[in-house]
mmCIF file of C-alpha atoms and ligand atoms in Angstrom:
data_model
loop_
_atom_site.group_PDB
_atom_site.id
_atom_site.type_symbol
_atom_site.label_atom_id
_atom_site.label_comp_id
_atom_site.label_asym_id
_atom_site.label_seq_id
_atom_site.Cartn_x
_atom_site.Cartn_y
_atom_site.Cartn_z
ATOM 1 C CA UNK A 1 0.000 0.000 0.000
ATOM 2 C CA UNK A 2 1.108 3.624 -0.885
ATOM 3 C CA UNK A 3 1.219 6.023 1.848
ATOM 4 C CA UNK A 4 1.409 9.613 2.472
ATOM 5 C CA UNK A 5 3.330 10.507 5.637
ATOM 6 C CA UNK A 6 2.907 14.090 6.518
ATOM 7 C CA UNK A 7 5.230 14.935 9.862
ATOM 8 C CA UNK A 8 7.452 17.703 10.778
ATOM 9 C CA UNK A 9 8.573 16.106 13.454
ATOM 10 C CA UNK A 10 11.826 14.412 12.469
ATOM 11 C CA UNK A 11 12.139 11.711 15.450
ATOM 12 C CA UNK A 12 8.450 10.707 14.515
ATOM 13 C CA UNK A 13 8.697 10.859 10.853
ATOM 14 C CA UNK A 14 11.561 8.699 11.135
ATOM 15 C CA UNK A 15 10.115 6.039 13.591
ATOM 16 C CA UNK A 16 6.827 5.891 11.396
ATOM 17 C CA UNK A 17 8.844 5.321 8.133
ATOM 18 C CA UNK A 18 10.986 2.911 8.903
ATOM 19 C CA UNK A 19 8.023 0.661 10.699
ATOM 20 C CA UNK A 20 5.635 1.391 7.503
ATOM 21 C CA UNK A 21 8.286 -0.046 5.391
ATOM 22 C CA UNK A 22 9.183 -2.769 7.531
ATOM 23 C CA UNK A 23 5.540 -3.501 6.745
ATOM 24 C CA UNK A 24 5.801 -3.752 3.521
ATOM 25 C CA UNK A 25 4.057 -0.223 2.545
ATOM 26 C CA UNK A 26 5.455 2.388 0.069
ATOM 27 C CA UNK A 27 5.730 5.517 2.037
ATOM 28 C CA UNK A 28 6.863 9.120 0.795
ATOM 29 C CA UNK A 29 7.341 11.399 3.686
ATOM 30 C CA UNK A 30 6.780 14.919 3.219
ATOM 31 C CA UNK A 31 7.153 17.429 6.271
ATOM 32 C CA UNK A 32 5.008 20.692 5.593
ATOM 33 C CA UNK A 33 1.558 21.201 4.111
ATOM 34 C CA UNK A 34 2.362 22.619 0.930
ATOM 35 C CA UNK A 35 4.659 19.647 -0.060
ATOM 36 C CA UNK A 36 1.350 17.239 1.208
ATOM 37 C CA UNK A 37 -0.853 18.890 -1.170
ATOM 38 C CA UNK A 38 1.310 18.502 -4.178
ATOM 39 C CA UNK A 39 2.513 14.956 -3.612
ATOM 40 C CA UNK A 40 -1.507 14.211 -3.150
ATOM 41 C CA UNK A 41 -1.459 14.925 -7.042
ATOM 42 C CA UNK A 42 1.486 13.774 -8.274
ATOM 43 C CA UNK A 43 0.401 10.337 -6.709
ATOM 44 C CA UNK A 44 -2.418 8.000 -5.664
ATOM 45 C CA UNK A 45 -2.317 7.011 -2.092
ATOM 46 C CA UNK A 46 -3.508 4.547 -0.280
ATOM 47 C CA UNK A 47 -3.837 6.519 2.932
ATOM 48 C CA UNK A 48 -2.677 9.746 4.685
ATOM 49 C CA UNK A 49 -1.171 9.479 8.175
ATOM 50 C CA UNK A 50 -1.729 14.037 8.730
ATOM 51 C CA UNK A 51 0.462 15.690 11.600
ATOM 52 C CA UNK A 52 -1.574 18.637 12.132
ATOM 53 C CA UNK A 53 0.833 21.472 13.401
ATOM 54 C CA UNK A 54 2.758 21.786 10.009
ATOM 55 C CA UNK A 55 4.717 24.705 8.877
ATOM 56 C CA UNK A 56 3.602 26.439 5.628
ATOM 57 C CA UNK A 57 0.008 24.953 5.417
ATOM 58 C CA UNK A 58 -1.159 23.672 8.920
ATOM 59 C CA UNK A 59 -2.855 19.317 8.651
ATOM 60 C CA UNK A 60 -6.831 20.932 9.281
ATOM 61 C CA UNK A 61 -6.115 22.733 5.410
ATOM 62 C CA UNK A 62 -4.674 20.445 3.698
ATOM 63 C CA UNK A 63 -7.260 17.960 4.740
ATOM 64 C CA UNK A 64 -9.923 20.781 4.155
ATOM 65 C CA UNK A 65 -8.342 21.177 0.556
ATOM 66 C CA UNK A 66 -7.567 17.932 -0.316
ATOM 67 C CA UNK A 67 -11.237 16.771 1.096
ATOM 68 C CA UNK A 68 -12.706 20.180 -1.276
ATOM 69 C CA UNK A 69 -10.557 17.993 -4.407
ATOM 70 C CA UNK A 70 -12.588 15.073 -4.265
ATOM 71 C CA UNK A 71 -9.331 12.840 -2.681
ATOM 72 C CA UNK A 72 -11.300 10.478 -0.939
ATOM 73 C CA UNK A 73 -8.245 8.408 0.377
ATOM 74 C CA UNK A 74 -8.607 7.397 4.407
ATOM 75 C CA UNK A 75 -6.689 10.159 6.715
ATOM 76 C CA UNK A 76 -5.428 9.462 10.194
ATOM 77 C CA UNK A 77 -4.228 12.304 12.079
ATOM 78 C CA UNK A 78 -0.936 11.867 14.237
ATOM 79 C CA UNK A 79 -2.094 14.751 17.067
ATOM 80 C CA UNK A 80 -0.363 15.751 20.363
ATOM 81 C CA UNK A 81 -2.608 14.918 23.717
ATOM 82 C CA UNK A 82 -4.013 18.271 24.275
ATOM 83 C CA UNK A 83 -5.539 19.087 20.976
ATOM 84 C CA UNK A 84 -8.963 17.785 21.646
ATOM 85 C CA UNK A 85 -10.656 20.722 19.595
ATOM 86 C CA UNK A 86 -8.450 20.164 16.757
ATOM 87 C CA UNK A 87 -8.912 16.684 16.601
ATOM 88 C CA UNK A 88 -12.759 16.711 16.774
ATOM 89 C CA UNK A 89 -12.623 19.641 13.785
ATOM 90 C CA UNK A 90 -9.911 17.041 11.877
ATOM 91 C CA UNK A 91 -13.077 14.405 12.069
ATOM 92 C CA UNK A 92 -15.428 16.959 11.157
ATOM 93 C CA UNK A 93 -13.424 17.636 8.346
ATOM 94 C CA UNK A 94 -13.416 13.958 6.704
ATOM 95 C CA UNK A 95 -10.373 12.746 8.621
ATOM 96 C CA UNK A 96 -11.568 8.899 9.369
ATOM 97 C CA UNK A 97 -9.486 8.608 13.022
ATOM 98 C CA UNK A 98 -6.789 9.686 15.003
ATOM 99 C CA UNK A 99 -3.794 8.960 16.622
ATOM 100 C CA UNK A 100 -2.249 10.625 20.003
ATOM 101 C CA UNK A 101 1.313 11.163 20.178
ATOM 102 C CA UNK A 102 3.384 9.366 21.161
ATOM 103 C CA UNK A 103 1.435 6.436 20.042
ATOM 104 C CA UNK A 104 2.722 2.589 19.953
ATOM 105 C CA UNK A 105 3.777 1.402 16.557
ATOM 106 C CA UNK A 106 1.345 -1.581 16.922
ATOM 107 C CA UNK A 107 -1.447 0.781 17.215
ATOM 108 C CA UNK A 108 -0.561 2.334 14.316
ATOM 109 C CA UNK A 109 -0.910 -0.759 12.604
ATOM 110 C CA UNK A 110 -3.834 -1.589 13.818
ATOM 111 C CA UNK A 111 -5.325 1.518 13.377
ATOM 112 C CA UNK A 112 -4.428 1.328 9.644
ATOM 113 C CA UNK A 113 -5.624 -1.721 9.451
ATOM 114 C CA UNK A 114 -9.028 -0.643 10.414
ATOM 115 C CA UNK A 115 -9.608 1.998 8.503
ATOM 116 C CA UNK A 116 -8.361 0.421 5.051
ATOM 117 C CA UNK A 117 -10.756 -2.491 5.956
ATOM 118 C CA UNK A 118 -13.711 0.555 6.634
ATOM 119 C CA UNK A 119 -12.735 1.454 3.469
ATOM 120 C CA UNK A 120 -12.779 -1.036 1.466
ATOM 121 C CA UNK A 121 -16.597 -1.651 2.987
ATOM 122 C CA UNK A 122 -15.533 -5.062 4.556
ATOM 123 C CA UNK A 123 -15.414 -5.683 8.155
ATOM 124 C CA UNK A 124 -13.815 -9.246 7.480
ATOM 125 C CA UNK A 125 -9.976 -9.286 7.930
ATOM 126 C CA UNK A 126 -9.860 -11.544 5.402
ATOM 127 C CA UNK A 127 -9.879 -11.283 1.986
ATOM 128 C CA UNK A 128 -10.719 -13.883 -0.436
ATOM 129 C CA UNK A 129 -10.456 -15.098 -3.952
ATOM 130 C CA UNK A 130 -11.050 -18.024 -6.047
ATOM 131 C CA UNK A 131 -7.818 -19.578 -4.120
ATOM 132 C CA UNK A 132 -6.755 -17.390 -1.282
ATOM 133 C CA UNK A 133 -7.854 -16.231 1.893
ATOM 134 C CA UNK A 134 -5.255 -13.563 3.140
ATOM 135 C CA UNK A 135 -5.804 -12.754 6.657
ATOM 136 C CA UNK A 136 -4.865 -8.718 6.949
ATOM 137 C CA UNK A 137 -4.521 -9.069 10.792
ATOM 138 C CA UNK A 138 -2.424 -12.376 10.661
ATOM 139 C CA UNK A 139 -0.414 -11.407 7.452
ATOM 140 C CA UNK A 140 -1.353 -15.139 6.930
ATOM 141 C CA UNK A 141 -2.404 -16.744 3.416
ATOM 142 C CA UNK A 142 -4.694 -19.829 3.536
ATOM 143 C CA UNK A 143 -4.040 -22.439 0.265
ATOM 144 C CA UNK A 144 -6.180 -25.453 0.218
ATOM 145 C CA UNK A 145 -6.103 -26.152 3.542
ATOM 146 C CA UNK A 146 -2.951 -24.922 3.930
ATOM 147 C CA UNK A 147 -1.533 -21.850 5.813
ATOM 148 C CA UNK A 148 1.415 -20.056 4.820
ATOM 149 C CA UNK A 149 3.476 -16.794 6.165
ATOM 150 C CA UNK A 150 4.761 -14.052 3.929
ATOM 151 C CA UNK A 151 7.526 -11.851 3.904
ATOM 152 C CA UNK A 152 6.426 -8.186 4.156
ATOM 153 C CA UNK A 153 6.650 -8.072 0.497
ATOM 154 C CA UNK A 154 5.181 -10.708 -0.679
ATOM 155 C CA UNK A 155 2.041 -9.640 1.666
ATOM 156 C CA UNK A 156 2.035 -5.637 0.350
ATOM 157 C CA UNK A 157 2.520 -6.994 -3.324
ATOM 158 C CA UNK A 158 -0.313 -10.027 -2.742
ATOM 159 C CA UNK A 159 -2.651 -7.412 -0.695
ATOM 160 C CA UNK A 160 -2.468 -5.253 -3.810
ATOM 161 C CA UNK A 161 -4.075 -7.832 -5.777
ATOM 162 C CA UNK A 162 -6.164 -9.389 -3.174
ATOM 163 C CA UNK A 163 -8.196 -6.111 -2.442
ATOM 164 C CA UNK A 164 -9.533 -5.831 -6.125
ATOM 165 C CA UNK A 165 -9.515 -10.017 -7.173
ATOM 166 C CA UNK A 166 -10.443 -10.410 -11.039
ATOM 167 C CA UNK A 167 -8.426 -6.654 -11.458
ATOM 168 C CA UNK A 168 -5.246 -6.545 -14.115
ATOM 169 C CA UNK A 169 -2.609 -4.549 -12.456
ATOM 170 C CA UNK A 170 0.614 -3.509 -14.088
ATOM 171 C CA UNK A 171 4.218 -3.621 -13.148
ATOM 172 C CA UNK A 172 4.227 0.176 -12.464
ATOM 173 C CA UNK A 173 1.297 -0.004 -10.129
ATOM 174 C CA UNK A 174 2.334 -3.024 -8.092
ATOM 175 C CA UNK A 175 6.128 -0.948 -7.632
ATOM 176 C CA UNK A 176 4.213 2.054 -7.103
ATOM 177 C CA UNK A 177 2.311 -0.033 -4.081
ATOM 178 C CA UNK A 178 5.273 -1.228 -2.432
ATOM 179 C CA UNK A 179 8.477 1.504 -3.163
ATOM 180 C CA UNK A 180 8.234 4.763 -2.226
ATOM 181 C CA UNK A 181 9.979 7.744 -3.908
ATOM 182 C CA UNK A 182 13.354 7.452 -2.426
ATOM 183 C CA UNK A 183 14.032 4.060 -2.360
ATOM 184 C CA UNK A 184 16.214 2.199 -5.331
ATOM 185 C CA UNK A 185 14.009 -0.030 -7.222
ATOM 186 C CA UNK A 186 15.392 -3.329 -9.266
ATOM 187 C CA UNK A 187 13.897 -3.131 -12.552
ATOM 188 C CA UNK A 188 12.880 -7.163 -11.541
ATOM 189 C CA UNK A 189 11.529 -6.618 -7.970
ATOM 190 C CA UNK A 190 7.656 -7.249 -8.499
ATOM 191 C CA UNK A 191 8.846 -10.428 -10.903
ATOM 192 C CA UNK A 192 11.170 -11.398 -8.213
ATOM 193 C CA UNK A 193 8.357 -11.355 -5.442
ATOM 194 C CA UNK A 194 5.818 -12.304 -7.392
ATOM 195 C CA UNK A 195 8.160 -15.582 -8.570
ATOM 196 C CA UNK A 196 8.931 -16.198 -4.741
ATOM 197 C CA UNK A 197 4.684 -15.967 -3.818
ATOM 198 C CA UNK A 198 4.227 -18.843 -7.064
ATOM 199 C CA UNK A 199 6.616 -20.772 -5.731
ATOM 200 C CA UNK A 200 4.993 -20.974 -2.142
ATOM 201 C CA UNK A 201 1.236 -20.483 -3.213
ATOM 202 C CA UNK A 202 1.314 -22.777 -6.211
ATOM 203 C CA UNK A 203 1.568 -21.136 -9.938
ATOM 204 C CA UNK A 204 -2.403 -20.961 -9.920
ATOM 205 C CA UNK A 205 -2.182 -18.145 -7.250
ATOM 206 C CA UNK A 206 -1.217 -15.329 -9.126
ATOM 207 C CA UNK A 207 -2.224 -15.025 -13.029
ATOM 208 C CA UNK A 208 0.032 -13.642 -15.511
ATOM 209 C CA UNK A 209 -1.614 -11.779 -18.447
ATOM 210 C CA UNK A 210 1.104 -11.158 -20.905
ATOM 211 C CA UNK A 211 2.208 -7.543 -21.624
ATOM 212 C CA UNK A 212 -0.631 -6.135 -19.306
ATOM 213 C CA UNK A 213 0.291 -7.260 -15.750
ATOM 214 C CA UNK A 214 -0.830 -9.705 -12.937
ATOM 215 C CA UNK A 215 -4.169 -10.599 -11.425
ATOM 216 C CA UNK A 216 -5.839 -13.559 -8.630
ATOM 217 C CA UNK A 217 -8.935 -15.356 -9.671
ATOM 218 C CA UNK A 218 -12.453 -13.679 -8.726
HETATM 219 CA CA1 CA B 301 4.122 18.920 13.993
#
């Protein structure tokens, strides 16, 4: 998953980064307003985790701006302990939950966890198609009887797919899912992970349409 990270705060920034990636997510991390609203057209995200004291442009207008521009993506707001009014105008303003500094990585997780599954409209963990069930909570795939784990890869790049079964998607979008702007990118990566998933899951698990991309049966 692609995610906007908008924090000023370097310490924070940094933690949240480096424990998004070791999830598996794409993140770009941008540290003022301004910056936020341009990478929220330059890209399609996932999800925006919104600091709200920002220099430039403050986290209440970019999320009244972005929300104004139709980008519908799910915002949590990262928000110090004694902003209570901010917080409930960050909610009134589309945000879809919040976060109080300093917050535990896991409930970051879970947090995002919750509100990509709100969004998606399911309120099952699990997603399923013709031959997987991938358990978001778990990070666990389910094979004919058969259970495996994943590296944090292999889960961002089979997520990906999972969430729309039956839907082609190309090289670029499955590296746009899983590298963010910064980070050096082998021009085999998704056919490397996607190679390592066959050879657990069985070639049948992930379709290959030729020149167009990679799908999992409806
Ligand atoms: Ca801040």
């Amino acid at each position: 998953m692609r995610i906007l990270l908008v924090e000023d705060d370097e310490l924070i920034g940094y933690a949240v980064e480096r424990a998004l990636k070791d999830d598996g997510h794409a993140v770009d991390w941008v540290r003022d307003g301004e910056s936020a609203l341009s990478s929220l057209y330059l890209e399609a995200y996932s999800l925006v985790l919104l600091d709200l004291g920002l220099p430039i442009k403050d986290g209440l207008e970019v999320l009244e701006t972005m929300r104004k521009a139709k980008k519908i993506m799910p915002v949590i707001i990262l928000t110090a302990r004694d902003s209570i009014e901010d917080r409930i105008k960050g909610l009134d303003l589309g945000a879809d939950d919040y976060l109080v500094k300093p917050f535990s990585i896991d409930e970051l997780h879970a947090r995002i966890r919750a509100v990509v599954r709100r969004n998606q409209g399911a309120a099952d963990p699990v997603l399923k198609s013709a031959l997987l069930q991938l358990n978001t909570t778990t990070k666990e795939v389910e094979v004919a009887d058969e259970v495996f784990s994943l590296s944090a890869k292999e889960y961002a790049l089979l997520h990906a797919l999972m969430a729309n079964p039956g839907a082609i998607l190309s090289k670029q979008s499955l590296e746009d899912a899983l590298y963010g702007w910064n980070e050096e990118v082998a021009s085999n990566a998704v056919e490397f992970i996607i190679h390592g998933l066959r050879k657990k899951l069985g070639k049948a698990a992930i379709k290959n349409v030729r020149g167009m991309g990679w799908l999992v049966t409806k």
